[in-house]
């Protein structure tokens, strides 16, 4: 480490680092910054706390974690060669990792140690490597917390509390001379188990069945159950200390003996190199981009269709929050997708800020005002917004249908779906896809194996087929969602996604724009009352056609069907028959079929012939015969109608129910206002108040900005020098004491200069109560009329308003020692 005197503590090791190295530590472990440590000693203490160490261990790759695990079972301190031996073996032909495997460990170990040192999990020179005590406690073996290496406690730990007589019996059975005290007895037994030759001779005399027992314990777990009268092989092992008692029914294989049987290796399979992500298929990059672009356009259309279906007010919100199973099924039917896919689109719209609660008493979901702005954007910009929201979202739709820790069902848009690791896993999956050649689709199992190597779960299974852990499930969901969203095409990463990852939203939109088909301004009308849209339609045409016809099928070409109900819907929206004829003639590449013209004229002729109003409600019509027909119809009995006049009927139900009831009877009534004017109903009028997109739940403290890192390092350094600075009296200044006096401009310039250089200055300060004092501070940040500084007088970081500083002065030479 370039030090003449080896560090004796972690604090000394950190103190010897340069500023860049300290900033790297704070960047790798941002939890150490909250709040900024007062000095190096406090930083070292915080770096050794359990919560911080656990978080740091969970962010190591597999080999760095295996290195830390090997140090946890090594002596403290451990030389570099001892650590290397625990990873490669002790040189015996039957156990040493040779060839490429051993060479890979030799090459990878320095990098792993560098990582552990940078994160303050390991300190000391190569001759004296120390694992932080908390990490050793977390990774070392114990009955309560088995070691990830599968090793048990040492002979000294396992024999603690054993009677001296029993220790002497073990020595005699093992062929060792008697000793005078338990300490020397334990040392003699440990020396036997670590002596390769003598241990080999002892095992040569063991029964075959005893060796079979050791084989079952050697790679862990090292604990086994025994009966009060053990079998002869177990008794042979217990008599010689190869199995030591933990309780009346439990024995353990001591660590020294297990390491001998393992040929000195702490791990059965060290993994110094990350698994290679294998290619499942090689595809044409242009075909990949085209497929992804088509899916990207479909994703935009699907979200738009979803929110259009909720335009008049979406489904009600459950009392516990979220969407009911029935409403999810209904939405899946509308979108013509499965329920898990429907949950994904709903959650995506919510994450993008396009969907929210309306906040009414009868709370429902509805589009937000941001949805209207989103629909006005080009298709490529709309997709970029969806993709960006998906990347950052912590809500995980794949959990819908499962249960939380309390056994409650997890619902779409409900609580409990946030998983803070989701964004990081998505970015890792995309980074691995980006590392493959263009057009290459990965083999999912090899991709999962690579992810598990980069971020292993301590104590969890790591076999290639194990996908039960949440991180693996999120990774699989990510691959499926990538295809749905158009992030990938046919399994390979699209070029527009690569542009999004490297160049940002603008670059991605520019790359996607030429791949999205131009919207059409025409349809093809058929004689069977259908219209075929051979591609995406321009927005005004699509909106008008959606009001005039019902979508019958989707795909490369969308088929619309005209029905009396759909035509009436257009008339209700304020269109006239003449408007509809003109619209179809202007946008059809084929002549308007006669049956369609007849349908429009027939519905228009009857539309508005009946008028519905509030009386409770009433029906009026100039044609008495029509009212007579309604009264004579037995199906109208539920409407409870009675005649008020030859041209008017009254009903005892509300106008909306009366309107719907007469439409079910085959009539085409229109609603009217109190003034007798026809009421025009327009779709899409319901919106929530302005809502912001949901904030992702962070996995941990945010990554600090470079400016904050620099200020924090200066504050920590200043705290370390606080003991050598002359402290001024913090009480009110005596009448004869003179506070430094400078102008506001001079104060600001001097404080800013001190913050840039990290030097300490002397200030006069008047607090809110008017008490004056003199202070020695080391400014670290000046902004917004405040200076944040390390106060040497109080030994802590404080913030001072600049207008309360009476003046500044440089410290004398004898004060800056």
XYZ file of N, CA, C and O in Angstrom, residues 175-306:
528
model
N -3.116 -40.662 19.047
C -1.705 -41.007 19.048
C -0.800 -39.862 19.414
O 0.391 -39.869 19.058
N -1.315 -38.878 20.129
C -0.524 -37.721 20.536
C -0.150 -37.845 22.007
O -0.923 -38.411 22.806
N 0.995 -37.293 22.417
C 1.379 -37.345 23.830
C 0.480 -36.447 24.664
O -0.068 -35.452 24.186
N 0.339 -36.813 25.929
C -0.481 -36.021 26.851
C 0.168 -34.678 27.121
O 1.389 -34.515 27.016
N -0.669 -33.670 27.465
C -0.192 -32.331 27.789
C -0.650 -31.971 29.192
O -1.443 -32.689 29.824
N -0.182 -30.823 29.683
C -0.471 -30.426 31.058
C -1.651 -29.470 31.184
O -2.110 -29.212 32.300
N -2.118 -28.927 30.081
C -3.216 -27.956 30.181
C -4.064 -28.031 28.915
O -3.611 -28.502 27.860
N -5.315 -27.562 28.969
C -6.208 -27.626 27.807
C -5.701 -26.812 26.606
O -5.924 -27.191 25.467
N -5.041 -25.675 26.863
C -4.577 -24.831 25.759
C -3.577 -25.586 24.896
O -3.671 -25.601 23.662
N -2.611 -26.212 25.523
C -1.623 -26.948 24.747
C -2.243 -28.175 24.086
O -1.829 -28.600 23.004
N -3.283 -28.763 24.722
C -3.961 -29.908 24.120
C -4.663 -29.497 22.828
O -4.591 -30.191 21.801
N -5.354 -28.363 22.866
C -6.029 -27.863 21.662
C -5.007 -27.539 20.577
O -5.201 -27.841 19.396
N -3.880 -26.938 20.978
C -2.838 -26.609 20.002
C -2.274 -27.866 19.360
O -2.020 -27.910 18.150
N -2.082 -28.922 20.159
C -1.540 -30.168 19.616
C -2.507 -30.808 18.630
O -2.102 -31.307 17.566
N -3.804 -30.789 18.951
C -4.802 -31.375 18.056
C -4.908 -30.566 16.763
O -4.999 -31.125 15.664
N -4.874 -29.227 16.870
C -4.918 -28.371 15.672
C -3.697 -28.611 14.804
O -3.797 -28.668 13.565
N -2.522 -28.776 15.444
C -1.303 -29.030 14.666
C -1.383 -30.355 13.932
O -0.897 -30.488 12.799
N -2.003 -31.354 14.558
C -2.162 -32.643 13.886
C -3.019 -32.505 12.637
O -2.674 -33.001 11.566
N -4.152 -31.800 12.756
C -5.084 -31.693 11.631
C -4.519 -30.838 10.496
O -4.934 -30.976 9.339
N -3.593 -29.939 10.805
C -3.008 -29.091 9.757
C -1.703 -29.650 9.207
O -1.133 -29.077 8.285
N -1.221 -30.753 9.772
C 0.002 -31.399 9.277
C -0.407 -32.418 8.215
O -1.067 -33.422 8.512
N -0.011 -32.162 6.989
C -0.464 -32.990 5.884
C -0.050 -34.450 6.054
O -0.843 -35.370 5.830
N 1.202 -34.694 6.470
C 1.720 -36.060 6.566
C 1.048 -36.813 7.708
O 0.522 -37.922 7.543
N 1.053 -36.228 8.909
C 0.490 -36.933 10.069
C -1.018 -37.137 9.919
O -1.556 -38.168 10.329
N -1.683 -36.146 9.309
C -3.129 -36.295 9.102
C -3.415 -37.419 8.112
O -4.366 -38.195 8.272
N -2.584 -37.503 7.092
C -2.750 -38.594 6.140
C -2.547 -39.954 6.786
O -3.280 -40.914 6.498
N -1.549 -40.077 7.662
C -1.309 -41.348 8.352
C -2.478 -41.709 9.258
O -2.862 -42.888 9.366
N -3.073 -40.701 9.938
C -4.210 -40.970 10.805
C -5.404 -41.473 10.004
O -6.076 -42.445 10.393
N -5.672 -40.846 8.870
C -6.824 -41.245 8.051
C -6.606 -42.603 7.397
O -7.575 -43.306 7.090
N -5.346 -42.965 7.188
C -5.070 -44.296 6.616
C -5.514 -45.408 7.550
O -5.780 -46.540 7.108
N -5.590 -45.119 8.840
C -6.004 -46.134 9.807
C -7.512 -46.131 10.053
O -8.001 -46.950 10.846
N -8.222 -45.195 9.410
C -9.661 -45.060 9.646
C -10.428 -46.157 8.926
O -10.073 -46.568 7.818
N -11.516 -46.662 9.509
C -12.380 -47.612 8.814
C -12.990 -46.962 7.560
O -13.169 -45.741 7.496
N -13.299 -47.797 6.590
C -13.882 -47.282 5.342
C -15.192 -46.555 5.622
O -15.483 -45.506 5.023
N -16.002 -47.089 6.532
C -17.275 -46.445 6.847
C -17.066 -45.069 7.469
O -17.859 -44.150 7.265
N -15.987 -44.915 8.246
C -15.692 -43.606 8.833
C -15.343 -42.584 7.758
O -15.743 -41.410 7.820
N -14.598 -43.010 6.749
C -14.263 -42.094 5.652
C -15.516 -41.692 4.880
O -15.621 -40.560 4.395
N -16.490 -42.610 4.792
C -17.747 -42.269 4.115
C -18.503 -41.198 4.891
O -19.124 -40.304 4.312
N -18.446 -41.282 6.230
C -19.088 -40.252 7.054
C -18.433 -38.898 6.806
O -19.112 -37.871 6.655
N -17.103 -38.865 6.749
C -16.398 -37.602 6.488
C -16.736 -37.056 5.112
O -16.853 -35.836 4.936
N -16.892 -37.944 4.124
C -17.221 -37.484 2.769
C -18.566 -36.757 2.743
O -18.751 -35.816 1.957
N -19.492 -37.184 3.598
C -20.803 -36.526 3.606
C -20.759 -35.161 4.278
O -21.626 -34.318 4.040
N -19.766 -34.915 5.120
C -19.689 -33.656 5.863
C -18.676 -32.670 5.308
O -18.727 -31.482 5.646
N -17.761 -33.156 4.454
C -16.601 -32.337 4.128
C -16.961 -31.049 3.408
O -16.374 -30.002 3.671
N -17.945 -31.079 2.496
C -18.301 -29.858 1.763
C -19.524 -29.159 2.351
O -20.032 -28.225 1.775
N -19.953 -29.606 3.504
C -21.009 -28.918 4.212
C -22.399 -29.462 3.863
O -22.593 -30.082 2.814
N -23.314 -29.247 4.799
C -23.067 -28.665 6.124
C -22.232 -29.594 6.994
O -22.355 -30.816 6.873
N -21.392 -29.015 7.870
C -20.455 -29.841 8.628
C -21.050 -30.478 9.879
O -20.327 -31.154 10.613
N -22.328 -30.251 10.121
C -22.966 -30.751 11.335
C -23.728 -32.042 11.033
O -24.311 -32.210 9.955
N -23.731 -32.945 12.000
C -24.466 -34.191 11.871
C -25.062 -34.603 13.197
O -24.576 -34.204 14.263
N -26.120 -35.395 13.145
C -26.780 -35.878 14.352
C -26.285 -37.283 14.698
O -26.028 -38.099 13.804
N -26.136 -37.531 15.986
C -25.686 -38.838 16.463
C -26.640 -39.324 17.542
O -27.332 -38.536 18.197
N -26.670 -40.619 17.714
C -27.482 -41.229 18.760
C -26.644 -41.351 20.037
O -25.420 -41.232 20.002
N -27.299 -41.600 21.171
C -26.509 -41.789 22.412
C -25.484 -42.917 22.301
O -24.430 -42.868 22.936
N -25.808 -43.938 21.483
C -24.862 -45.036 21.248
C -24.479 -45.026 19.772
O -25.119 -45.691 18.941
N -23.471 -44.232 19.395
C -23.135 -44.092 17.980
C -22.582 -45.390 17.399
O -22.098 -46.272 18.115
N -22.617 -45.456 16.076
C -22.066 -46.610 15.372
C -20.549 -46.607 15.513
O -19.940 -45.550 15.791
N -19.905 -47.737 15.316
C -18.436 -47.793 15.453
C -17.689 -46.782 14.589
O -16.739 -46.154 15.089
N -18.059 -46.558 13.310
C -17.317 -45.548 12.538
C -17.426 -44.148 13.143
O -16.437 -43.410 13.207
N -18.619 -43.777 13.591
C -18.795 -42.450 14.189
C -18.036 -42.381 15.512
O -17.411 -41.360 15.830
N -18.071 -43.446 16.277
C -17.337 -43.451 17.547
C -15.836 -43.313 17.298
O -15.128 -42.610 18.039
N -15.331 -43.979 16.262
C -13.901 -43.869 15.930
C -13.529 -42.418 15.625
O -12.500 -41.910 16.091
N -14.368 -41.751 14.857
C -14.094 -40.347 14.505
C -14.217 -39.450 15.724
O -13.419 -38.521 15.919
N -15.208 -39.678 16.563
C -15.423 -38.826 17.736
C -14.304 -38.998 18.748
O -13.853 -38.027 19.375
N -13.825 -40.233 18.889
C -12.748 -40.473 19.855
C -11.474 -39.732 19.476
O -10.693 -39.336 20.355
N -11.234 -39.540 18.187
C -9.996 -38.911 17.723
C -10.169 -37.429 17.397
O -9.287 -36.812 16.810
N -11.309 -36.857 17.740
C -11.522 -35.424 17.555
C -11.853 -35.025 16.137
O -11.966 -33.823 15.850
N -12.017 -36.004 15.232
C -12.415 -35.657 13.871
C -13.887 -35.257 13.818
O -14.322 -34.608 12.858
N -14.636 -35.636 14.793
C -15.984 -35.121 15.022
C -16.034 -34.644 16.463
O -15.752 -35.411 17.386
N -16.370 -33.380 16.670
C -16.399 -32.806 18.013
C -17.836 -32.490 18.401
O -18.644 -32.056 17.559
N -18.206 -32.686 19.671
C -19.605 -32.491 20.080
C -19.980 -31.007 20.130
O -19.216 -30.177 20.618
N -21.169 -30.717 19.606
C -21.758 -29.385 19.726
C -22.852 -29.413 20.786
O -23.031 -28.465 21.537
N -23.593 -30.509 20.839
C -24.613 -30.730 21.851
C -24.669 -32.233 22.085
O -23.846 -32.995 21.573
N -25.641 -32.673 22.862
C -25.726 -34.106 23.189
C -26.041 -34.952 21.958
O -25.738 -36.150 21.940
N -26.625 -34.334 20.932
C -27.024 -35.098 19.740
C -26.400 -34.578 18.455
O -26.746 -35.048 17.372
N -25.524 -33.604 18.547
C -24.956 -32.994 17.344
C -23.442 -32.973 17.430
O -22.874 -32.642 18.486
N -22.791 -33.309 16.332
C -21.340 -33.232 16.228
C -20.994 -32.386 15.008
O -21.824 -32.150 14.127
N -19.757 -31.912 14.954
C -19.311 -31.063 13.862
C -17.924 -31.493 13.424
O -17.095 -31.930 14.228
N -17.681 -31.384 12.142
C -16.358 -31.624 11.578
C -15.548 -30.342 11.720
O -15.915 -29.307 11.146
N -14.449 -30.336 12.492
C -13.700 -29.089 12.694
C -13.090 -28.587 11.395
O -12.814 -29.351 10.467
N -12.890 -27.286 11.364
C -12.461 -26.623 10.130
C -11.120 -27.156 9.637
O -10.936 -27.394 8.437
N -10.156 -27.352 10.533
C -8.824 -27.796 10.112
C -8.893 -29.161 9.428
O -8.232 -29.392 8.404
N -9.711 -30.055 9.974
C -9.845 -31.383 9.373
C -10.536 -31.288 8.015
O -10.154 -31.975 7.053
N -11.563 -30.455 7.920
C -12.270 -30.311 6.647
C -11.354 -29.737 5.573
O -11.379 -30.171 4.411
N -10.535 -28.763 5.930
C -9.623 -28.188 4.944
C -8.608 -29.226 4.458
O -8.226 -29.225 3.283
N -8.158 -30.100 5.337
C -7.261 -31.159 4.887
C -7.976 -32.063 3.873
O -7.404 -32.421 2.835
N -9.210 -32.453 4.188
C -9.957 -33.318 3.278
C -10.279 -32.617 1.961
O -10.454 -33.273 0.930
N -10.366 -31.291 1.991
C -10.638 -30.514 0.768
C -9.371 -30.152 0.008
O -9.429 -29.384 -0.943
N -8.238 -30.645 0.456
C -6.950 -30.268 -0.133
C -6.692 -28.782 0.029
O -6.070 -28.141 -0.823
N -7.201 -28.196 1.132
C -6.905 -26.814 1.461
C -7.836 -25.800 0.860
O -7.666 -24.599 1.099
N -8.830 -26.221 0.084
C -9.697 -25.255 -0.602
C -10.905 -24.876 0.251
O -11.550 -25.742 0.846
N -11.219 -23.597 0.268
C -12.391 -23.119 0.999
C -13.677 -23.354 0.217
O -14.746 -23.497 0.800
N -13.597 -23.363 -1.117
C -14.783 -23.539 -1.961
C -14.600 -24.759 -2.856
O -13.500 -25.013 -3.357
N -15.677 -25.457 -3.071
C -15.609 -26.597 -3.986
C -15.367 -26.115 -5.413
O -14.552 -26.691 -6.129
N -16.058 -25.072 -5.820
C -15.920 -24.557 -7.192
C -15.702 -23.047 -7.125
O -16.667 -22.279 -7.136
N -14.468 -22.597 -7.043
C -14.223 -21.147 -7.167
C -14.619 -20.673 -8.566
O -14.453 -21.399 -9.545
N -15.150 -19.450 -8.633
C -15.616 -18.907 -9.919
C -14.948 -17.558 -10.170
O -15.562 -16.508 -9.981
N -13.693 -17.581 -10.602
C -13.000 -16.307 -10.828
C -13.470 -15.566 -12.069
O -13.308 -14.351 -12.166
N -14.049 -16.291 -13.032
C -14.453 -15.669 -14.286
C -15.972 -15.671 -14.409
O -16.626 -16.654 -14.042
N -16.538 -14.617 -14.933
C -18.001 -14.594 -15.118
C -18.423 -15.571 -16.200
O -17.706 -15.759 -17.190
N -19.577 -16.225 -16.028
C -20.071 -17.118 -17.077
C -20.316 -16.362 -18.379
O -20.699 -15.178 -18.371
N -20.090 -17.034 -19.474
C -20.294 -16.425 -20.794
C -21.771 -16.528 -21.161
O -22.392 -17.579 -20.990
N -22.329 -15.443 -21.650
C -23.715 -15.448 -22.123
C -23.723 -16.070 -23.512
O -23.176 -15.498 -24.474
N -24.331 -17.235 -23.635
C -24.333 -17.956 -24.913
C -25.408 -17.400 -25.828
O -26.440 -16.879 -25.373
N -25.171 -17.529 -27.118
C -26.123 -17.055 -28.127
C -27.102 -18.168 -28.463
O -26.711 -19.296 -28.746
N -28.391 -17.842 -28.405
C -29.415 -18.815 -28.777
C -29.685 -18.782 -30.268
O -30.044 -19.801 -30.869
N -29.522 -17.624 -30.888
C -29.774 -17.488 -32.327
C -29.077 -16.235 -32.832
O -28.905 -15.261 -32.101
N -28.679 -16.276 -34.093
C -28.100 -15.121 -34.777
C -29.098 -14.651 -35.831
O -29.464 -15.410 -36.732
N -29.541 -13.411 -35.723
C -30.563 -12.899 -36.632
C -30.039 -11.686 -37.389
O -29.066 -11.038 -36.972
N -30.726 -11.376 -38.468
C -30.367 -10.199 -39.256
C -30.685 -8.950 -38.433
O -31.831 -8.767 -37.995
N -29.691 -8.081 -38.180
C -29.958 -6.883 -37.362
C -31.086 -6.018 -37.899
O -31.851 -5.438 -37.112
N -31.235 -5.926 -39.230
C -32.321 -5.118 -39.778
C -33.676 -5.737 -39.476
O -34.644 -5.033 -39.185
N -33.724 -7.079 -39.537
C -34.979 -7.754 -39.198
C -35.304 -7.554 -37.721
O -36.473 -7.398 -37.345
N -34.277 -7.556 -36.866
C -34.480 -7.314 -35.441
C -35.038 -5.921 -35.221
O -36.003 -5.721 -34.467
N -34.438 -4.921 -35.875
C -34.903 -3.536 -35.703
C -36.332 -3.372 -36.195
O -37.144 -2.675 -35.576
N -36.653 -4.005 -37.332
C -38.010 -3.887 -37.872
C -39.026 -4.534 -36.947
O -40.105 -3.977 -36.698
N -38.684 -5.727 -36.431
C -39.614 -6.399 -35.520
C -39.802 -5.589 -34.240
O -40.924 -5.451 -33.735
N -38.713 -5.048 -33.716
C -38.814 -4.244 -32.492
C -39.601 -2.963 -32.745
O -40.388 -2.535 -31.897
N -39.400 -2.341 -33.911
C -40.133 -1.110 -34.221
C -41.626 -1.381 -34.349
O -42.452 -0.587 -33.879
N -41.966 -2.509 -34.981
C -43.379 -2.859 -35.073
C -43.999 -3.078 -33.711
O -45.123 -2.633 -33.437
N -43.263 -3.735 -32.833
C -43.776 -3.968 -31.478
C -43.810 -2.673 -30.682
O -44.703 -2.471 -29.849
N -42.852 -1.779 -30.930
C -42.858 -0.480 -30.254
C -44.103 0.312 -30.617
O -44.755 0.916 -29.763
N -44.447 0.301 -31.922
C -45.654 1.005 -32.350
C -46.893 0.351 -31.752
O -47.831 1.044 -31.325
N -46.893 -0.992 -31.687
C -48.030 -1.688 -31.098
C -48.153 -1.370 -29.614
O -49.263 -1.249 -29.086
N -47.013 -1.223 -28.915
C -47.076 -0.895 -27.490
C -47.693 0.482 -27.274
O -48.497 0.678 -26.357
N -47.324 1.444 -28.129
C -47.915 2.777 -28.028
C -49.422 2.706 -28.293
O -50.228 3.308 -27.573
N -49.801 1.950 -29.310
C -51.228 1.822 -29.643
C -51.994 1.125 -28.535
O -53.137 1.485 -28.241
N -51.369 0.127 -27.909
C -52.049 -0.608 -26.842
C -52.301 0.286 -25.637
O -53.387 0.262 -25.044
N -51.290 1.067 -25.241
C -51.478 1.981 -24.109
C -52.561 3.007 -24.442
O -53.399 3.345 -23.588
N -52.556 3.497 -25.676
C -53.572 4.471 -26.073
C -54.961 3.839 -26.051
O -55.931 4.453 -25.582
N -55.068 2.608 -26.530
C -56.358 1.921 -26.514
C -56.831 1.680 -25.088
O -58.024 1.823 -24.773
N -55.901 1.317 -24.207
C -56.252 1.102 -22.808
C -56.853 2.361 -22.199
O -57.911 2.321 -21.562
